[in-house]
Tab-separated table of C-alpha atoms and ligand atoms in Angstrom:
chain	number	residue	atom	x	y	z
A	1133	MET	CA	-5.951	-14.560	-3.778
A	1134	THR	CA	-8.298	-16.677	-1.729
A	1135	MET	CA	-7.169	-15.814	1.784
A	1136	ASP	CA	-9.255	-13.434	3.809
A	1137	TYR	CA	-7.288	-10.317	4.540
A	1138	LEU	CA	-7.697	-6.783	5.843
A	1139	ARG	CA	-7.394	-3.903	3.432
A	1140	LEU	CA	-8.054	-0.256	4.037
A	1141	MET	CA	-8.028	1.119	0.517
A	1142	LYS	CA	-6.972	0.604	-3.059
A	1143	TYR	CA	-3.450	1.841	-3.635
A	1144	PRO	CA	-1.114	1.756	-6.636
A	1145	GLY	CA	1.495	-0.956	-6.050
A	1146	ALA	CA	-0.268	-2.441	-2.995
A	1147	LYS	CA	1.070	-5.929	-2.405
A	1148	THR	CA	-2.195	-7.874	-2.668
A	1149	ALA	CA	-0.939	-10.788	-4.805
A	1150	MET	CA	2.273	-11.147	-2.779
A	1151	LEU	CA	0.574	-10.867	0.603
A	1152	PRO	CA	0.374	-14.598	1.542
A	1153	GLU	CA	4.059	-15.113	0.747
A	1154	LEU	CA	5.204	-11.934	2.473
A	1155	THR	CA	3.256	-12.590	5.657
A	1156	ARG	CA	4.519	-16.193	5.737
A	1157	ILE	CA	8.180	-15.154	5.326
A	1158	ILE	CA	7.942	-12.265	7.794
A	1159	GLY	CA	6.025	-14.419	10.300
A	1160	GLY	CA	8.674	-17.156	10.080
A	1161	SER	CA	11.609	-14.775	10.582
A	1162	GLY	CA	11.324	-14.750	14.377
A	1163	CYS	CA	11.607	-10.956	14.550
A	1164	LYS	CA	9.768	-9.021	17.264
A	1165	VAL	CA	9.330	-5.728	15.439
A	1166	VAL	CA	8.494	-5.131	11.779
A	1167	VAL	CA	9.219	-1.723	10.286
A	1168	ASP	CA	7.107	-1.235	7.150
A	1169	VAL	CA	9.496	1.333	5.689
A	1170	PHE	CA	7.434	2.216	2.588
A	1171	GLY	CA	4.069	1.520	4.220
A	1172	GLY	CA	1.679	2.928	1.547
A	1173	SER	CA	-1.833	1.583	2.166
A	1174	GLY	CA	-0.540	-0.424	5.147
A	1175	LEU	CA	-1.695	-3.668	3.513
A	1176	VAL	CA	1.273	-5.745	4.656
A	1177	SER	CA	1.331	-4.297	8.200
A	1178	LEU	CA	-2.408	-4.855	8.598
A	1179	ASN	CA	-2.027	-8.576	7.968
A	1180	LEU	CA	0.906	-9.359	10.267
A	1181	HIS	CA	0.317	-11.240	13.514
A	1182	GLY	CA	2.346	-11.581	16.695
A	1183	VAL	CA	4.783	-8.738	16.001
A	1184	SER	CA	4.948	-5.033	16.877
A	1185	VAL	CA	4.476	-2.842	13.834
A	1186	VAL	CA	6.085	0.452	12.907
A	1187	TYR	CA	4.292	1.948	9.895
A	1188	ASN	CA	6.235	4.580	7.955
A	1189	ASP	CA	5.587	6.565	4.771
A	1190	LEU	CA	7.080	9.836	3.592
A	1191	ASP	CA	3.711	11.015	2.261
A	1192	PRO	CA	2.175	13.215	5.003
A	1193	GLU	CA	-1.392	12.484	3.836
A	1194	LEU	CA	-0.903	8.731	4.350
A	1195	TYR	CA	0.699	9.365	7.733
A	1196	ASN	CA	-2.239	11.611	8.649
A	1197	LEU	CA	-4.711	8.912	7.574
A	1198	PHE	CA	-3.222	6.312	9.933
A	1199	LEU	CA	-2.785	8.886	12.697
A	1200	GLN	CA	-6.501	9.739	12.543
A	1201	ILE	CA	-7.494	6.048	12.468
A	1202	LYS	CA	-5.397	5.651	15.607
A	1203	ASN	CA	-6.428	8.817	17.479
A	1204	ASN	CA	-9.853	9.790	16.104
A	1205	SER	CA	-11.131	6.439	14.995
A	1206	SER	CA	-14.865	6.824	15.758
A	1207	ARG	CA	-15.186	10.278	14.211
A	1208	LEU	CA	-13.445	9.133	11.027
A	1209	LYS	CA	-15.752	6.113	10.770
A	1210	ARG	CA	-18.819	8.319	11.304
A	1211	LEU	CA	-17.674	10.661	8.528
A	1212	LEU	CA	-17.178	7.782	6.139
A	1213	ILE	CA	-20.644	6.365	6.841
A	1214	GLN	CA	-22.130	9.861	6.559
A	1215	ARG	CA	-20.482	10.326	3.169
A	1216	MET	CA	-21.917	7.029	1.923
A	1217	ASP	CA	-25.364	8.006	3.184
A	1218	GLU	CA	-25.209	11.424	1.525
A	1219	LEU	CA	-24.258	9.837	-1.788
A	1220	PHE	CA	-26.512	6.805	-1.883
A	1221	HIS	CA	-29.473	7.595	0.335
A	1222	PRO	CA	-30.102	11.299	-0.199
A	1223	GLY	CA	-33.817	10.825	0.423
A	1224	GLY	CA	-33.329	8.517	3.375
A	1225	LYS	CA	-34.140	5.098	1.966
A	1226	GLU	CA	-33.178	4.736	-1.658
A	1227	ILE	CA	-31.791	1.357	-2.644
A	1228	LEU	CA	-29.768	1.552	-5.831
A	1229	GLN	CA	-28.321	-0.945	-8.255
A	1230	ASN	CA	-24.539	-1.194	-8.409
A	1231	ARG	CA	-24.412	0.481	-11.784
A	1232	SER	CA	-26.252	3.622	-10.688
A	1233	ARG	CA	-24.239	3.715	-7.453
A	1234	ASN	CA	-20.996	3.767	-9.451
A	1235	GLU	CA	-22.368	6.519	-11.603
A	1236	ILE	CA	-23.255	8.602	-8.537
A	1237	VAL	CA	-19.752	8.242	-7.078
A	1238	ARG	CA	-18.160	9.092	-10.400
A	1239	LYS	CA	-20.283	12.217	-10.880
A	1240	ALA	CA	-19.676	13.351	-7.291
A	1241	LEU	CA	-15.940	13.052	-7.795
A	1242	ILE	CA	-15.876	14.812	-11.137
A	1243	GLN	CA	-18.020	17.603	-9.695
A	1244	ARG	CA	-15.665	17.961	-6.746
A	1245	ALA	CA	-12.595	17.954	-8.982
A	1246	SER	CA	-14.052	20.679	-11.195
A	1247	SER	CA	-15.222	22.855	-8.304
A	1248	GLY	CA	-11.684	23.149	-6.906
A	1249	HIS	CA	-11.446	23.156	-3.133
A	1250	SER	CA	-14.896	24.444	-2.335
A	1251	ASN	CA	-16.193	21.096	-1.065
A	1252	LYS	CA	-16.485	20.878	2.705
A	1253	TYR	CA	-14.530	17.619	2.748
A	1254	GLU	CA	-11.468	19.405	1.447
A	1255	THR	CA	-11.169	21.563	4.544
A	1256	LYS	CA	-7.468	20.972	4.860
A	1257	SER	CA	-7.161	22.366	8.366
A	1258	ASP	CA	-9.205	19.535	9.883
A	1259	PRO	CA	-6.994	16.422	9.859
A	1260	VAL	CA	-9.939	14.019	10.300
A	1261	LEU	CA	-11.768	15.454	7.273
A	1262	ARG	CA	-8.522	15.234	5.344
A	1263	ALA	CA	-8.110	11.570	6.341
A	1264	GLU	CA	-11.660	10.803	5.229
A	1265	GLU	CA	-10.975	12.558	1.929
A	1266	THR	CA	-7.819	10.480	1.375
A	1267	LEU	CA	-9.617	7.233	2.142
A	1268	PHE	CA	-12.556	8.063	-0.083
A	1269	ARG	CA	-10.422	9.308	-2.975
A	1270	PHE	CA	-8.196	6.223	-3.114
A	1271	ASN	CA	-11.075	3.792	-2.800
A	1272	VAL	CA	-13.078	5.234	-5.661
A	1273	SER	CA	-10.222	6.078	-7.987
A	1274	PHE	CA	-8.458	3.873	-10.422
A	1275	GLY	CA	-4.709	4.144	-10.645
A	1276	GLY	CA	-2.296	6.915	-9.818
A	1277	LEU	CA	-2.757	9.113	-6.803
A	1278	GLY	CA	-6.494	8.896	-6.568
A	1279	LYS	CA	-6.854	11.365	-9.428
A	1280	THR	CA	-8.376	9.059	-12.057
A	1281	TYR	CA	-11.939	8.026	-11.466
A	1282	SER	CA	-13.269	4.580	-12.015
A	1283	THR	CA	-15.633	3.710	-14.801
A	1284	ASP	CA	-18.223	0.951	-15.033
A	1285	ARG	CA	-15.544	-1.448	-16.261
A	1286	GLU	CA	-13.781	-1.517	-12.898
A	1287	LYS	CA	-15.081	-3.009	-9.679
A	1288	SER	CA	-17.730	-0.989	-7.960
A	1289	PRO	CA	-16.203	1.934	-6.042
A	1290	ALA	CA	-19.193	1.818	-3.722
A	1291	ARG	CA	-18.356	-1.783	-2.822
A	1292	TYR	CA	-14.777	-0.802	-2.007
A	1293	ILE	CA	-15.937	1.809	0.493
A	1294	GLU	CA	-18.510	-0.532	1.980
A	1295	LYS	CA	-15.781	-3.140	2.497
A	1296	THR	CA	-13.616	-0.529	4.216
A	1297	ILE	CA	-16.507	0.365	6.522
A	1298	ALA	CA	-17.208	-3.330	7.233
A	1299	GLN	CA	-13.548	-3.984	8.174
A	1300	TYR	CA	-12.989	-0.618	9.819
A	1301	ASP	CA	-13.186	-1.724	13.478
A	1302	MET	CA	-10.731	-4.589	12.941
A	1303	ILE	CA	-8.365	-2.279	11.060
A	1304	SER	CA	-8.606	0.390	13.711
A	1305	ALA	CA	-7.883	-2.152	16.487
A	1306	ARG	CA	-4.651	-3.116	14.682
A	1307	VAL	CA	-3.571	0.447	13.920
A	1308	HIS	CA	-4.204	1.402	17.553
A	1309	ASN	CA	-1.106	-0.620	18.514
A	1310	TRP	CA	1.182	0.646	15.741
A	1311	ARG	CA	3.902	3.228	15.981
A	1312	LEU	CA	3.541	5.693	13.141
A	1313	GLU	CA	6.362	7.553	11.416
A	1314	ASN	CA	6.503	10.060	8.587
A	1315	LEU	CA	10.207	9.810	7.741
A	1316	ASP	CA	12.467	9.338	4.786
A	1317	PHE	CA	13.551	5.659	4.537
A	1318	ARG	CA	17.143	6.546	5.508
A	1319	SER	CA	16.027	8.100	8.795
A	1320	VAL	CA	13.514	5.417	9.762
A	1321	VAL	CA	16.042	2.598	9.176
A	1322	GLU	CA	18.646	4.427	11.230
A	1323	LYS	CA	16.147	5.135	14.010
A	1324	TYR	CA	14.910	1.559	14.451
A	1325	ASP	CA	17.863	-0.601	13.470
A	1326	SER	CA	18.499	-3.467	15.924
A	1327	SER	CA	18.895	-7.243	15.791
A	1328	GLU	CA	15.223	-7.716	16.821
A	1329	VAL	CA	13.859	-5.716	13.905
A	1330	LEU	CA	12.845	-6.751	10.401
A	1331	PHE	CA	12.609	-4.050	7.738
A	1332	TYR	CA	10.045	-4.697	5.046
A	1333	LEU	CA	11.145	-2.705	1.985
A	1334	ASP	CA	8.699	-2.048	-0.846
A	1335	PRO	CA	10.127	1.058	-2.542
A	1336	PRO	CA	8.461	3.039	-5.361
A	1337	TYR	CA	8.857	1.578	-8.839
A	1338	PRO	CA	11.794	2.924	-10.838
A	1339	GLY	CA	10.784	5.200	-13.695
A	1340	LYS	CA	7.128	5.457	-12.575
A	1341	GLU	CA	5.637	8.565	-11.025
A	1342	TRP	CA	2.794	6.916	-9.156
A	1343	TYR	CA	3.303	8.618	-5.807
A	1344	ASN	CA	3.772	12.051	-4.315
A	1345	PHE	CA	7.282	10.839	-3.476
A	1346	ASN	CA	9.067	8.703	-6.050
A	1347	PHE	CA	12.535	7.149	-6.344
A	1348	ARG	CA	15.592	8.188	-8.348
A	1349	ASP	CA	18.433	5.756	-9.177
A	1350	ASP	CA	20.496	7.348	-6.384
A	1351	ASP	CA	17.809	6.434	-3.848
A	1352	PHE	CA	18.176	2.770	-4.845
A	1353	ARG	CA	21.959	3.072	-4.488
A	1354	GLU	CA	21.569	4.555	-1.012
A	1355	LEU	CA	19.058	1.861	-0.083
A	1356	LYS	CA	21.636	-0.771	-1.057
A	1357	LEU	CA	24.335	0.897	1.101
A	1358	LEU	CA	21.865	1.016	3.981
A	1359	ILE	CA	20.784	-2.650	3.843
A	1360	ASP	CA	24.385	-3.802	3.549
A	1361	ARG	CA	25.121	-2.466	7.004
A	1362	VAL	CA	21.883	-2.987	8.989
A	1363	ALA	CA	21.952	-5.046	12.182
A	1364	GLY	CA	18.310	-6.064	11.590
A	1365	GLN	CA	16.798	-8.450	9.067
A	1366	TYR	CA	15.370	-7.158	5.824
A	1367	ILE	CA	13.241	-8.305	2.921
A	1368	LEU	CA	13.157	-6.149	-0.187
A	1369	ASN	CA	10.912	-6.712	-3.214
A	1370	VAL	CA	11.339	-5.055	-6.599
A	1371	ASP	CA	10.278	-5.711	-10.183
A	1372	ASP	CA	12.517	-8.272	-11.849
A	1373	ASN	CA	14.584	-7.712	-14.935
A	1374	ILE	CA	15.369	-4.027	-14.526
A	1375	PRO	CA	19.055	-3.610	-15.398
A	1376	MET	CA	19.500	-0.605	-13.080
A	1377	ILE	CA	18.128	-2.629	-10.137
A	1378	THR	CA	20.164	-5.772	-10.752
A	1379	GLY	CA	23.229	-3.571	-11.377
A	1380	ILE	CA	22.822	-2.161	-7.865
A	1381	PHE	CA	21.457	-5.099	-5.870
A	1382	GLY	CA	22.972	-8.028	-7.795
A	1383	ARG	CA	21.455	-11.484	-8.037
A	1384	PRO	CA	18.126	-11.765	-6.195
A	1385	THR	CA	17.666	-14.229	-3.351
A	1386	PHE	CA	14.684	-15.632	-5.270
A	1387	LEU	CA	12.200	-14.763	-8.020
A	1388	ARG	CA	8.443	-15.223	-8.138
A	1389	SER	CA	5.709	-14.715	-10.726
A	1390	TYR	CA	2.351	-13.279	-9.727
A	1391	PRO	CA	-0.742	-12.703	-11.835
A	1392	SER	CA	-0.945	-9.038	-12.715
A	1393	ASN	CA	-4.330	-7.478	-12.091
A	1394	ASN	CA	-2.858	-4.010	-11.966
A	1395	ARG	CA	-3.465	-2.288	-15.253
A	1396	ASN	CA	-1.683	0.879	-14.079
A	1397	ASP	CA	1.456	-0.527	-15.544
A	1398	GLY	CA	0.034	-1.084	-18.999
A	1399	SER	CA	-0.140	-4.871	-18.566
A	1400	ARG	CA	-3.054	-6.941	-19.767
A	1401	PRO	CA	-5.062	-8.611	-17.011
A	1402	GLU	CA	-3.914	-12.116	-17.889
A	1403	GLU	CA	-0.222	-11.184	-17.821
A	1404	SER	CA	1.996	-12.146	-14.911
A	1405	LYS	CA	4.654	-10.031	-13.267
A	1406	LYS	CA	7.976	-11.336	-12.043
A	1407	LYS	CA	9.221	-10.020	-8.721
A	1408	ALA	CA	12.740	-10.197	-7.344
A	1409	PHE	CA	13.251	-10.639	-3.611
A	1410	TYR	CA	16.378	-9.774	-1.678
A	1411	MET	CA	16.755	-10.786	1.955
A	1412	ASN	CA	19.493	-11.314	4.543
A	1413	PHE	CA	17.969	-14.246	6.455
A	1414	ASP	CA	16.994	-17.809	5.665
A	1415	ASP	CA	13.478	-18.728	4.675
A	1416	PRO	CA	13.193	-22.542	4.495
A	1417	VAL	CA	10.511	-22.536	1.749
A	1418	SER	CA	12.116	-20.090	-0.669
A	1419	SER	CA	15.639	-21.476	-0.170
A	1420	LYS	CA	14.299	-24.938	-1.145
A	1421	ASP	CA	12.841	-23.312	-4.276
A	1422	ILE	CA	16.136	-21.643	-5.080
A	1423	LYS	CA	17.999	-24.968	-5.020
A	1424	SER	CA	15.519	-26.572	-7.404
A	1425	LYS	CA	14.879	-23.546	-9.638
A	1426	ARG	CA	18.039	-21.433	-9.811
A	1427	PRO	CA	17.464	-18.591	-12.304
A	1428	ARG	CA	19.584	-19.343	-15.353
A	1429	ARG	CA	20.387	-15.714	-16.119
A	1430	SER	CA	23.733	-14.393	-14.958
A	1431	TYR	CA	23.769	-11.006	-13.315
B	970	LIG	C1	5.239	0.622	-3.603
B	970	LIG	S1	4.524	1.796	-2.471
B	970	LIG	C2	4.260	0.838	-1.032
B	970	LIG	C3	3.004	0.026	-1.126
B	970	LIG	C4	2.674	-0.728	0.143
B	970	LIG	N1	3.598	-1.806	0.413
B	970	LIG	C5	1.257	-1.279	0.074
B	970	LIG	O1	1.074	-2.527	0.021
B	970	LIG	O2	0.320	-0.473	0.049
B	970	LIG	C6	5.894	2.820	-2.055
B	970	LIG	C7	5.611	3.896	-0.998
B	970	LIG	O3	6.858	4.547	-0.679
B	970	LIG	C8	6.575	5.882	-0.284
B	970	LIG	N2	7.852	6.646	-0.389
B	970	LIG	C9	8.377	7.244	-1.487
B	970	LIG	N3	9.590	7.764	-1.208
B	970	LIG	C10	9.862	7.477	0.095
B	970	LIG	C11	10.962	7.728	0.958
B	970	LIG	N4	12.053	8.409	0.528
B	970	LIG	N5	10.902	7.294	2.240
B	970	LIG	C12	9.788	6.633	2.697
B	970	LIG	N6	8.704	6.371	1.919
B	970	LIG	C13	8.724	6.772	0.633
B	970	LIG	C14	5.483	6.327	-1.245
B	970	LIG	O4	4.715	7.397	-0.704
B	970	LIG	C15	4.657	5.033	-1.415
B	970	LIG	O5	3.533	5.021	-0.573
């Protein structure tokens, strides 16, 4: 993706490749409020303009992270910079090559994992320290819930954190205006439903246990019942070609292929992933595509 965008952290299933299309469709919908129902890393919310944002995720650690960015922004930034300094400049002015920096991060993480909860950053009672821990863990890990640590083959974890620090003030200015919720999707949709609202729906992947909170088939069925009766607009994206999903949601509004750079799912880097979109409002660009490229499969 060539566009310049804000991103807080790496996250499994973050919508990086789909971001230009999602922001274009959401921006063109005319809605005033966007509810990011399965907010995750907040990537989509962070890159929306001209709308009010409600960020929601059922995971309390993600909710806490955004709450601390909103309410204790400077302290969280200081902690992050302090952590980088402790790791990379222990003597005050060491300048290290990328390779040795990665190695330092990896060793620090492995050491912390093996020493249980003794590290001062895992002081769970302090929500700002917990937020810093979450941010650090996701940025330096590869895949899953921040529990697998990157190796030299992946991009530099140090560079990820440095990018977060560089973008931090812009991110914090956005988050400052958000409403934050820590609700199950059923409750947040019920709470905010109105004709001025657009729900962005990016649920967990069926059959994958990537998150602290994952989805069962019944959750997809209940999501379908919910979107069938909302007063607001919605756009839902899911992986294409999953019989359970098409059985519940039917024929998608449109399909798209994106290059897959997410090796969590076992794909090779050059492979592309097909995504199915469902929405209840017109998007001039994708409806033109649908007329010219109707999927041949019958659902
Ligand atoms: C595919 S991820 C969202 C990724 C996000 N769009 C991004 O770009 O970072 C799905 C998210 O749904 C959250 N989740 C799981 N079950 C939920 C539920 N019942 N209600 C609300 N959120 C839930 C997970 O914690 C996870 O962060």
